[in-house]
Amino acid sequence: MIGDRCLSDLPKVLVVGGAGYIGSHMVKYLDKMGAVITVLDNLSTGHRDLITAGEFIEGDLGDEALLNSVFERRDIDVVMHFAASSLVAESVADPLKYYTNNISRTASLLSAMQRHDIKHFIFSSTAAVYGEPDELPITENTSTNPSNPYGATKLAVERMLRDCDTGFGLKSICLRYFNACGADDSATIGERHQPETHLIPLVLQVAAGLREHISVFGHDYETEDGTCIRDYIHVNDLAQAHYQAMMKLLNGAESITYNLGNSAGFSVRQVVEQARMVTAKEIKVVEAARRRGDPAVLVADSAKARRELGWQPQYESLSTMIASAWAWHQRDFS
Ligand code: UDP
């Protein structure tokens, strides 16, 4: 027995957004751990070929009848929710898309869970809830003050989850990711956004000759080299943390929040330099204006997740993370 669960009880997991970048790595990880997996994804930004295991249901969180049938016909222990809009710049330009996709649709999902008495939820939150942090590194107790609608909508869901716990006993773990990157060692799944806006895949597109240069957004931040500093965390390390969080919930834990990062910051210029070394390619840089809504520095203190979940990131060096992304991109681009 672990807690009140029998070792032979394989967790039955609904992965919402399992065709996306982080969700597809989660599905692969859950499969390796023997979980029973159902994937729900509307394929708006996800890709069918990234789902490597489980039953796939194509559909939208706005479809109440579909959600009812998903929960009525399957025995689900826990829901992991990866389906969200997640681009800072887009959220500034089109905030209502974020309020609808990230808050309203999550409320629909939680309502369906309430109707079917499913009490465990793992939520993909973000470092963007902190905004321009008032202390570094950022702990879970650092004050939250999102500087863009993306972060605001994720924080609103965290609040909604606390209210659902009070209201009907939904137990949730909110995982605040810093900058997810890298790809599975198999190089069969990885990051493929359309359009791509994230730094590492864009830098690798330049290395692969698919893009002429990388625009560095802002070079007058108050950082050593003037560019923004972020905490990059490998996607399989995120998956490991989700699995551990899920087991903690299934064993009776109370609702809680964890930061997931490497606790090391790298500037945009350092990322480009590391990518040059990993790929042995020229990567042309062009200085560009700051991107709206970007805080200067986001670096996590993840000691709580390491201590309480037993989380041990396996891909701690930036070069390993970039190398795994490069292996995937070389396959995906070819
Ligand atoms: N960035 C950049 N050029 C790009 C894309 C991103 O300089 O073409 C910077 C961005 O301003 C931020 C960092 O790279 O400081 C990471 O951005 P990304 O979009 O990858 O992740 P975010 O931090 O927004 O979640």
mmCIF file of C-alpha atoms and ligand atoms in Angstrom:
data_model
loop_
_atom_site.group_PDB
_atom_site.id
_atom_site.type_symbol
_atom_site.label_atom_id
_atom_site.label_comp_id
_atom_site.label_asym_id
_atom_site.label_seq_id
_atom_site.Cartn_x
_atom_site.Cartn_y
_atom_site.Cartn_z
ATOM 1 C CA MET A 1 0.000 0.000 0.000
ATOM 2 C CA ILE A 2 1.021 3.629 -0.547
ATOM 3 C CA GLY A 3 -1.146 5.758 1.742
ATOM 4 C CA ASP A 4 -4.670 4.535 1.146
ATOM 5 C CA ARG A 5 -3.939 3.236 -2.338
ATOM 6 C CA CYS A 6 -2.975 -0.237 -3.345
ATOM 7 C CA LEU A 7 0.190 -0.519 -5.468
ATOM 8 C CA SER A 8 -1.779 -2.464 -8.018
ATOM 9 C CA ASP A 9 -4.203 0.449 -8.504
ATOM 10 C CA LEU A 10 -2.919 1.974 -11.703
ATOM 11 C CA PRO A 11 -3.923 5.631 -11.767
ATOM 12 C CA LYS A 12 -6.566 6.448 -14.364
ATOM 13 C CA VAL A 13 -5.736 9.834 -15.752
ATOM 14 C CA LEU A 14 -7.544 12.223 -18.075
ATOM 15 C CA VAL A 15 -4.926 14.396 -19.797
ATOM 16 C CA VAL A 16 -6.642 17.475 -21.189
ATOM 17 C CA GLY A 17 -4.400 19.015 -23.815
ATOM 18 C CA GLY A 18 -2.371 15.829 -24.218
ATOM 19 C CA ALA A 19 -1.582 16.562 -27.878
ATOM 20 C CA GLY A 20 0.360 19.699 -26.999
ATOM 21 C CA TYR A 21 4.012 20.143 -26.177
ATOM 22 C CA ILE A 22 3.987 19.522 -22.424
ATOM 23 C CA GLY A 23 0.861 17.343 -22.465
ATOM 24 C CA SER A 24 2.374 14.913 -24.980
ATOM 25 C CA HIS A 25 5.474 14.473 -22.814
ATOM 26 C CA MET A 26 3.171 13.847 -19.868
ATOM 27 C CA VAL A 27 1.314 11.139 -21.791
ATOM 28 C CA LYS A 28 4.596 9.423 -22.670
ATOM 29 C CA TYR A 29 5.754 9.605 -19.057
ATOM 30 C CA LEU A 30 2.430 8.298 -17.688
ATOM 31 C CA ASP A 31 2.569 5.436 -20.152
ATOM 32 C CA LYS A 32 6.060 4.517 -18.967
ATOM 33 C CA MET A 33 4.736 4.517 -15.388
ATOM 34 C CA GLY A 34 1.834 2.232 -16.310
ATOM 35 C CA ALA A 35 -1.057 4.683 -15.910
ATOM 36 C CA VAL A 36 -4.336 4.239 -17.759
ATOM 37 C CA ILE A 37 -4.545 7.287 -20.020
ATOM 38 C CA THR A 38 -7.343 9.144 -21.774
ATOM 39 C CA VAL A 39 -6.392 12.203 -23.816
ATOM 40 C CA LEU A 40 -8.872 14.977 -24.578
ATOM 41 C CA ASP A 41 -7.662 17.618 -27.021
ATOM 42 C CA ASN A 42 -9.375 19.816 -29.625
ATOM 43 C CA LEU A 43 -6.184 19.856 -31.750
ATOM 44 C CA SER A 44 -6.392 23.651 -32.028
ATOM 45 C CA THR A 45 -2.692 23.881 -31.262
ATOM 46 C CA GLY A 46 -1.852 20.234 -30.534
ATOM 47 C CA HIS A 47 -0.899 17.494 -32.991
ATOM 48 C CA ARG A 48 -2.405 14.039 -33.246
ATOM 49 C CA ASP A 49 0.965 12.449 -34.021
ATOM 50 C CA LEU A 50 2.431 13.673 -30.710
ATOM 51 C CA ILE A 51 0.060 11.420 -28.720
ATOM 52 C CA THR A 52 2.008 8.215 -28.165
ATOM 53 C CA ALA A 53 -0.311 6.340 -25.786
ATOM 54 C CA GLY A 54 -3.815 6.060 -24.387
ATOM 55 C CA GLU A 55 -7.274 6.580 -25.788
ATOM 56 C CA PHE A 56 -7.649 9.794 -27.780
ATOM 57 C CA ILE A 57 -10.855 11.831 -27.793
ATOM 58 C CA GLU A 58 -10.963 14.846 -30.078
ATOM 59 C CA GLY A 59 -13.130 17.521 -28.529
ATOM 60 C CA ASP A 60 -13.457 20.819 -26.796
ATOM 61 C CA LEU A 61 -13.927 21.830 -23.171
ATOM 62 C CA GLY A 62 -16.812 24.021 -24.295
ATOM 63 C CA ASP A 63 -18.776 20.870 -25.237
ATOM 64 C CA GLU A 64 -20.701 19.967 -22.080
ATOM 65 C CA ALA A 65 -22.277 16.839 -23.560
ATOM 66 C CA LEU A 66 -18.867 15.545 -24.571
ATOM 67 C CA LEU A 67 -17.422 16.183 -21.104
ATOM 68 C CA ASN A 68 -20.360 14.364 -19.525
ATOM 69 C CA SER A 69 -19.814 11.362 -21.772
ATOM 70 C CA VAL A 70 -16.055 11.337 -21.102
ATOM 71 C CA PHE A 71 -16.655 11.147 -17.364
ATOM 72 C CA GLU A 72 -19.698 8.856 -17.502
ATOM 73 C CA ARG A 73 -18.084 6.205 -19.633
ATOM 74 C CA ARG A 74 -14.678 6.073 -17.981
ATOM 75 C CA ASP A 75 -13.374 5.596 -14.513
ATOM 76 C CA ILE A 76 -11.129 8.670 -14.006
ATOM 77 C CA ASP A 77 -9.137 9.265 -10.796
ATOM 78 C CA VAL A 78 -7.443 12.495 -11.695
ATOM 79 C CA VAL A 79 -7.506 15.194 -14.356
ATOM 80 C CA MET A 80 -4.356 16.919 -15.586
ATOM 81 C CA HIS A 81 -5.158 20.152 -17.384
ATOM 82 C CA PHE A 82 -2.660 21.361 -20.005
ATOM 83 C CA ALA A 83 -5.116 22.890 -22.482
ATOM 84 C CA ALA A 84 -4.689 26.644 -22.431
ATOM 85 C CA SER A 85 -3.594 29.587 -24.487
ATOM 86 C CA SER A 86 -0.094 30.415 -23.313
ATOM 87 C CA LEU A 87 1.561 33.227 -25.249
ATOM 88 C CA VAL A 88 2.350 36.398 -23.337
ATOM 89 C CA ALA A 89 2.342 38.758 -26.336
ATOM 90 C CA GLU A 90 -0.857 37.296 -27.792
ATOM 91 C CA SER A 91 -2.538 37.615 -24.408
ATOM 92 C CA VAL A 92 -1.726 41.331 -24.325
ATOM 93 C CA ALA A 93 -3.130 41.840 -27.825
ATOM 94 C CA ASP A 94 -6.153 39.551 -27.480
ATOM 95 C CA PRO A 95 -7.020 39.320 -23.758
ATOM 96 C CA LEU A 96 -10.553 37.979 -24.178
ATOM 97 C CA LYS A 97 -9.248 34.894 -25.976
ATOM 98 C CA TYR A 98 -7.332 34.182 -22.761
ATOM 99 C CA TYR A 99 -10.231 34.911 -20.429
ATOM 100 C CA THR A 100 -12.412 32.563 -22.473
ATOM 101 C CA ASN A 101 -9.984 29.723 -23.125
ATOM 102 C CA ASN A 102 -8.183 29.735 -19.825
ATOM 103 C CA ILE A 103 -10.869 30.666 -17.318
ATOM 104 C CA SER A 104 -14.302 29.877 -18.792
ATOM 105 C CA ARG A 105 -13.251 26.572 -20.317
ATOM 106 C CA THR A 106 -11.505 25.514 -17.117
ATOM 107 C CA ALA A 107 -14.694 26.348 -15.207
ATOM 108 C CA SER A 108 -16.601 24.062 -17.627
ATOM 109 C CA LEU A 109 -14.123 21.267 -17.010
ATOM 110 C CA LEU A 110 -14.339 21.690 -13.237
ATOM 111 C CA SER A 111 -18.155 21.754 -13.390
ATOM 112 C CA ALA A 112 -18.137 18.457 -15.246
ATOM 113 C CA MET A 113 -15.761 17.030 -12.635
ATOM 114 C CA GLN A 114 -18.063 18.234 -9.866
ATOM 115 C CA ARG A 115 -21.086 16.629 -11.558
ATOM 116 C CA HIS A 116 -19.211 13.320 -11.751
ATOM 117 C CA ASP A 117 -17.622 13.546 -8.324
ATOM 118 C CA ILE A 118 -13.997 13.541 -9.514
ATOM 119 C CA LYS A 119 -11.915 15.145 -6.818
ATOM 120 C CA HIS A 120 -8.289 15.350 -8.035
ATOM 121 C CA PHE A 121 -6.898 17.977 -10.372
ATOM 122 C CA ILE A 122 -3.374 18.899 -11.507
ATOM 123 C CA PHE A 123 -3.175 22.375 -12.964
ATOM 124 C CA SER A 124 -0.552 23.821 -15.325
ATOM 125 C CA SER A 125 0.121 27.222 -13.875
ATOM 126 C CA THR A 126 2.980 29.549 -14.671
ATOM 127 C CA ALA A 127 5.708 31.836 -13.373
ATOM 128 C CA ALA A 128 3.781 34.600 -15.148
ATOM 129 C CA VAL A 129 1.517 34.804 -12.073
ATOM 130 C CA TYR A 130 4.342 36.653 -10.285
ATOM 131 C CA GLY A 131 4.716 39.463 -12.839
ATOM 132 C CA GLU A 132 7.748 41.615 -12.053
ATOM 133 C CA PRO A 133 8.727 39.796 -8.831
ATOM 134 C CA ASP A 134 9.603 41.754 -5.717
ATOM 135 C CA GLU A 135 12.205 39.177 -4.647
ATOM 136 C CA LEU A 136 14.548 36.658 -6.281
ATOM 137 C CA PRO A 137 14.619 33.734 -6.444
ATOM 138 C CA ILE A 138 10.839 33.464 -6.524
ATOM 139 C CA THR A 139 9.239 31.230 -3.889
ATOM 140 C CA GLU A 140 5.613 30.163 -3.778
ATOM 141 C CA ASN A 141 5.097 32.911 -1.182
ATOM 142 C CA THR A 142 6.431 35.712 -3.382
ATOM 143 C CA SER A 143 3.577 38.103 -4.058
ATOM 144 C CA THR A 144 1.625 37.496 -7.236
ATOM 145 C CA ASN A 145 1.032 40.439 -9.531
ATOM 146 C CA PRO A 146 0.744 39.280 -13.155
ATOM 147 C CA SER A 147 1.947 41.753 -15.778
ATOM 148 C CA ASN A 148 -0.059 40.281 -18.653
ATOM 149 C CA PRO A 149 -3.461 38.646 -19.226
ATOM 150 C CA TYR A 150 -1.892 35.205 -19.616
ATOM 151 C CA GLY A 151 -0.563 35.308 -16.042
ATOM 152 C CA ALA A 152 -3.775 36.935 -14.796
ATOM 153 C CA THR A 153 -5.948 34.157 -16.205
ATOM 154 C CA LYS A 154 -3.745 31.428 -14.717
ATOM 155 C CA LEU A 155 -3.853 33.136 -11.327
ATOM 156 C CA ALA A 156 -7.644 33.413 -11.580
ATOM 157 C CA VAL A 157 -7.850 29.647 -12.090
ATOM 158 C CA GLU A 158 -5.627 29.065 -9.057
ATOM 159 C CA ARG A 159 -8.121 31.124 -7.060
ATOM 160 C CA MET A 160 -11.033 29.225 -8.605
ATOM 161 C CA LEU A 161 -9.396 25.958 -7.504
ATOM 162 C CA ARG A 162 -9.095 27.153 -3.909
ATOM 163 C CA ASP A 163 -12.780 28.065 -3.971
ATOM 164 C CA CYS A 164 -13.663 24.650 -5.421
ATOM 165 C CA ASP A 165 -11.765 22.988 -2.588
ATOM 166 C CA THR A 166 -13.746 24.991 -0.033
ATOM 167 C CA GLY A 167 -17.005 24.514 -1.904
ATOM 168 C CA PHE A 168 -16.990 20.842 -2.791
ATOM 169 C CA GLY A 169 -13.688 19.322 -1.708
ATOM 170 C CA LEU A 170 -11.801 19.354 -5.016
ATOM 171 C CA LYS A 171 -8.143 18.698 -4.217
ATOM 172 C CA SER A 172 -5.714 20.302 -6.622
ATOM 173 C CA ILE A 173 -2.015 20.869 -7.105
ATOM 174 C CA CYS A 174 -1.013 23.984 -9.046
ATOM 175 C CA LEU A 175 2.361 23.674 -10.739
ATOM 176 C CA ARG A 176 3.888 27.009 -11.681
ATOM 177 C CA TYR A 177 6.221 26.285 -14.546
ATOM 178 C CA PHE A 178 9.087 28.503 -15.413
ATOM 179 C CA ASN A 179 10.366 28.174 -19.036
ATOM 180 C CA ALA A 180 9.614 24.695 -20.385
ATOM 181 C CA CYS A 181 12.062 23.546 -23.032
ATOM 182 C CA GLY A 182 13.756 20.498 -24.557
ATOM 183 C CA ALA A 183 12.321 17.291 -25.935
ATOM 184 C CA ASP A 184 12.069 13.635 -25.025
ATOM 185 C CA ASP A 185 15.307 11.646 -25.497
ATOM 186 C CA SER A 186 13.588 9.565 -28.184
ATOM 187 C CA ALA A 187 13.309 12.753 -30.286
ATOM 188 C CA THR A 188 9.883 11.457 -31.396
ATOM 189 C CA ILE A 189 7.945 14.224 -29.643
ATOM 190 C CA GLY A 190 8.863 17.838 -28.997
ATOM 191 C CA GLU A 191 7.898 21.465 -29.331
ATOM 192 C CA ARG A 192 5.989 22.395 -32.490
ATOM 193 C CA HIS A 193 4.014 25.605 -32.161
ATOM 194 C CA GLN A 194 2.404 27.367 -35.089
ATOM 195 C CA PRO A 195 3.436 30.173 -35.140
ATOM 196 C CA GLU A 196 6.507 29.570 -32.988
ATOM 197 C CA THR A 197 7.229 32.368 -30.518
ATOM 198 C CA HIS A 198 9.466 30.710 -27.915
ATOM 199 C CA LEU A 199 13.119 31.521 -27.713
ATOM 200 C CA ILE A 200 14.832 28.124 -27.897
ATOM 201 C CA PRO A 201 12.893 26.694 -30.875
ATOM 202 C CA LEU A 202 13.292 29.988 -32.746
ATOM 203 C CA VAL A 203 17.033 30.034 -32.103
ATOM 204 C CA LEU A 204 17.224 26.440 -33.363
ATOM 205 C CA GLN A 205 15.270 27.374 -36.486
ATOM 206 C CA VAL A 206 17.985 29.936 -37.192
ATOM 207 C CA ALA A 207 20.640 27.253 -36.628
ATOM 208 C CA ALA A 208 18.785 24.957 -39.028
ATOM 209 C CA GLY A 209 18.731 27.647 -41.724
ATOM 210 C CA LEU A 210 14.940 28.037 -41.582
ATOM 211 C CA ARG A 211 15.058 31.576 -40.274
ATOM 212 C CA GLU A 212 17.568 34.305 -41.022
ATOM 213 C CA HIS A 213 18.094 35.654 -37.512
ATOM 214 C CA ILE A 214 16.783 35.711 -33.970
ATOM 215 C CA SER A 215 15.384 39.011 -32.722
ATOM 216 C CA VAL A 216 16.447 39.666 -29.160
ATOM 217 C CA PHE A 217 13.587 41.486 -27.471
ATOM 218 C CA GLY A 218 15.129 44.198 -25.317
ATOM 219 C CA HIS A 219 18.809 44.812 -24.622
ATOM 220 C CA ASP A 220 18.496 47.499 -21.948
ATOM 221 C CA TYR A 221 17.034 45.481 -19.090
ATOM 222 C CA GLU A 222 18.759 45.787 -15.732
ATOM 223 C CA THR A 223 20.617 42.522 -16.134
ATOM 224 C CA GLU A 224 24.287 41.844 -16.711
ATOM 225 C CA ASP A 225 24.083 41.716 -20.516
ATOM 226 C CA GLY A 226 20.878 43.766 -20.813
ATOM 227 C CA THR A 227 18.679 40.854 -21.973
ATOM 228 C CA CYS A 228 15.948 39.056 -20.039
ATOM 229 C CA ILE A 229 16.814 36.226 -17.706
ATOM 230 C CA ARG A 230 14.667 33.105 -17.514
ATOM 231 C CA ASP A 231 14.787 29.775 -15.682
ATOM 232 C CA TYR A 232 14.676 26.953 -18.265
ATOM 233 C CA ILE A 233 13.293 23.590 -17.202
ATOM 234 C CA HIS A 234 13.225 20.396 -19.253
ATOM 235 C CA VAL A 235 9.796 19.151 -20.273
ATOM 236 C CA ASN A 236 10.469 15.607 -18.985
ATOM 237 C CA ASP A 237 11.382 17.061 -15.605
ATOM 238 C CA LEU A 238 8.007 18.812 -15.611
ATOM 239 C CA ALA A 239 6.362 15.473 -16.409
ATOM 240 C CA GLN A 240 8.159 13.827 -13.502
ATOM 241 C CA ALA A 241 6.879 16.528 -11.132
ATOM 242 C CA HIS A 242 3.312 16.100 -12.397
ATOM 243 C CA TYR A 243 3.472 12.381 -11.798
ATOM 244 C CA GLN A 244 4.754 12.889 -8.258
ATOM 245 C CA ALA A 245 2.112 15.549 -7.604
ATOM 246 C CA MET A 246 -0.587 13.212 -8.891
ATOM 247 C CA MET A 247 0.532 10.391 -6.580
ATOM 248 C CA LYS A 248 0.589 12.807 -3.653
ATOM 249 C CA LEU A 249 -2.998 13.844 -4.375
ATOM 250 C CA LEU A 250 -4.177 10.278 -4.846
ATOM 251 C CA ASN A 251 -2.640 9.449 -1.487
ATOM 252 C CA GLY A 252 -4.774 12.049 0.236
ATOM 253 C CA ALA A 253 -2.763 15.278 0.098
ATOM 254 C CA GLU A 254 -4.348 18.668 0.566
ATOM 255 C CA SER A 255 -4.385 21.272 -2.202
ATOM 256 C CA ILE A 256 -1.032 23.017 -2.678
ATOM 257 C CA THR A 257 1.105 25.018 -5.113
ATOM 258 C CA TYR A 258 4.673 24.378 -6.294
ATOM 259 C CA ASN A 259 7.178 26.246 -8.424
ATOM 260 C CA LEU A 260 8.915 24.133 -11.046
ATOM 261 C CA GLY A 261 12.196 25.546 -12.275
ATOM 262 C CA ASN A 262 15.911 24.833 -12.213
ATOM 263 C CA SER A 263 16.718 27.729 -9.904
ATOM 264 C CA ALA A 264 19.307 28.927 -12.448
ATOM 265 C CA GLY A 265 18.797 31.924 -14.686
ATOM 266 C CA PHE A 266 20.103 32.329 -18.239
ATOM 267 C CA SER A 267 19.903 35.482 -20.317
ATOM 268 C CA VAL A 268 18.645 35.510 -23.890
ATOM 269 C CA ARG A 269 22.215 36.072 -25.052
ATOM 270 C CA GLN A 270 23.469 33.128 -22.994
ATOM 271 C CA VAL A 271 20.816 30.893 -24.584
ATOM 272 C CA VAL A 272 21.906 31.958 -28.067
ATOM 273 C CA GLU A 273 25.565 31.387 -27.184
ATOM 274 C CA GLN A 274 24.829 27.929 -25.783
ATOM 275 C CA ALA A 275 22.806 27.059 -28.895
ATOM 276 C CA ARG A 276 25.776 28.076 -31.057
ATOM 277 C CA MET A 277 27.946 25.634 -29.114
ATOM 278 C CA VAL A 278 25.427 22.779 -29.204
ATOM 279 C CA THR A 279 24.642 23.102 -32.912
ATOM 280 C CA ALA A 280 28.058 24.330 -34.116
ATOM 281 C CA LYS A 281 26.118 26.774 -36.348
ATOM 282 C CA GLU A 282 26.221 30.521 -36.777
ATOM 283 C CA ILE A 283 23.158 32.136 -35.213
ATOM 284 C CA LYS A 284 22.620 35.697 -36.307
ATOM 285 C CA VAL A 285 21.207 38.032 -33.647
ATOM 286 C CA VAL A 286 19.291 41.265 -34.290
ATOM 287 C CA GLU A 287 18.501 43.618 -31.428
ATOM 288 C CA ALA A 288 14.793 44.430 -31.245
ATOM 289 C CA ALA A 289 12.447 46.384 -28.969
ATOM 290 C CA ARG A 290 11.224 44.944 -25.692
ATOM 291 C CA ARG A 291 8.212 42.658 -25.914
ATOM 292 C CA ARG A 292 5.237 43.988 -23.969
ATOM 293 C CA GLY A 293 4.518 42.191 -20.707
ATOM 294 C CA ASP A 294 8.004 40.632 -20.327
ATOM 295 C CA PRO A 295 9.481 40.842 -16.811
ATOM 296 C CA ALA A 296 13.278 41.288 -16.688
ATOM 297 C CA VAL A 297 14.134 38.292 -14.498
ATOM 298 C CA LEU A 298 12.194 35.157 -13.551
ATOM 299 C CA VAL A 299 14.141 32.571 -11.557
ATOM 300 C CA ALA A 300 12.501 29.965 -9.333
ATOM 301 C CA ASP A 301 13.164 28.692 -5.896
ATOM 302 C CA SER A 302 11.885 25.119 -6.339
ATOM 303 C CA ALA A 303 13.105 23.745 -3.023
ATOM 304 C CA LYS A 304 9.547 23.035 -1.896
ATOM 305 C CA ALA A 305 8.824 20.717 -4.846
ATOM 306 C CA ARG A 306 12.137 18.933 -4.366
ATOM 307 C CA ARG A 307 11.501 18.508 -0.668
ATOM 308 C CA GLU A 308 7.810 17.636 -0.648
ATOM 309 C CA LEU A 309 7.409 15.777 -3.942
ATOM 310 C CA GLY A 310 10.866 14.199 -4.000
ATOM 311 C CA TRP A 311 11.292 15.900 -7.377
ATOM 312 C CA GLN A 312 14.765 15.499 -8.853
ATOM 313 C CA PRO A 313 15.223 17.190 -12.218
ATOM 314 C CA GLN A 314 17.381 15.076 -14.510
ATOM 315 C CA TYR A 315 18.267 17.633 -17.170
ATOM 316 C CA GLU A 316 19.881 20.442 -15.265
ATOM 317 C CA SER A 317 22.374 21.849 -17.755
ATOM 318 C CA LEU A 318 21.226 24.296 -20.394
ATOM 319 C CA SER A 319 23.351 22.538 -23.026
ATOM 320 C CA THR A 320 21.604 19.184 -22.358
ATOM 321 C CA MET A 321 18.219 20.853 -22.640
ATOM 322 C CA ILE A 322 19.111 22.596 -25.895
ATOM 323 C CA ALA A 323 20.743 19.436 -27.293
ATOM 324 C CA SER A 324 17.537 17.454 -26.731
ATOM 325 C CA ALA A 325 15.493 20.160 -28.476
ATOM 326 C CA TRP A 326 18.011 20.206 -31.350
ATOM 327 C CA ALA A 327 17.731 16.413 -31.819
ATOM 328 C CA TRP A 328 13.930 16.742 -32.077
ATOM 329 C CA HIS A 329 13.998 19.757 -34.359
ATOM 330 C CA GLN A 330 16.389 18.080 -36.756
ATOM 331 C CA ARG A 331 13.876 15.262 -37.153
ATOM 332 C CA ASP A 332 10.830 17.500 -37.210
ATOM 333 C CA PHE A 333 12.314 19.975 -39.692
ATOM 334 C CA SER A 334 13.536 17.303 -42.100
HETATM 335 N N1 UDP B 1 12.691 36.185 -26.682
HETATM 336 C C1 UDP B 1 13.458 36.895 -27.588
HETATM 337 N N2 UDP B 1 13.242 36.682 -28.910
HETATM 338 C C2 UDP B 1 12.299 35.827 -29.388
HETATM 339 C C3 UDP B 1 11.522 35.107 -28.434
HETATM 340 C C4 UDP B 1 11.744 35.308 -27.087
HETATM 341 O O1 UDP B 1 14.319 37.696 -27.215
HETATM 342 O O2 UDP B 1 12.136 35.722 -30.600
HETATM 343 C C5 UDP B 1 12.916 36.408 -25.234
HETATM 344 C C6 UDP B 1 11.676 36.875 -24.482
HETATM 345 O O3 UDP B 1 11.589 38.285 -24.518
HETATM 346 C C7 UDP B 1 11.938 36.322 -23.092
HETATM 347 C C8 UDP B 1 12.745 35.051 -23.328
HETATM 348 O O4 UDP B 1 13.242 35.151 -24.666
HETATM 349 O O5 UDP B 1 12.753 37.212 -22.357
HETATM 350 C C9 UDP B 1 11.899 33.798 -23.244
HETATM 351 O O6 UDP B 1 10.732 33.996 -24.021
HETATM 352 P P1 UDP B 1 9.761 32.811 -24.395
HETATM 353 O O7 UDP B 1 8.741 33.381 -25.334
HETATM 354 O O8 UDP B 1 10.544 31.647 -24.877
HETATM 355 O O9 UDP B 1 9.108 32.389 -23.025
HETATM 356 P P2 UDP B 1 8.305 33.264 -21.905
HETATM 357 O O10 UDP B 1 9.357 33.746 -20.949
HETATM 358 O O11 UDP B 1 7.562 34.343 -22.591
HETATM 359 O O12 UDP B 1 7.407 32.242 -21.283
#
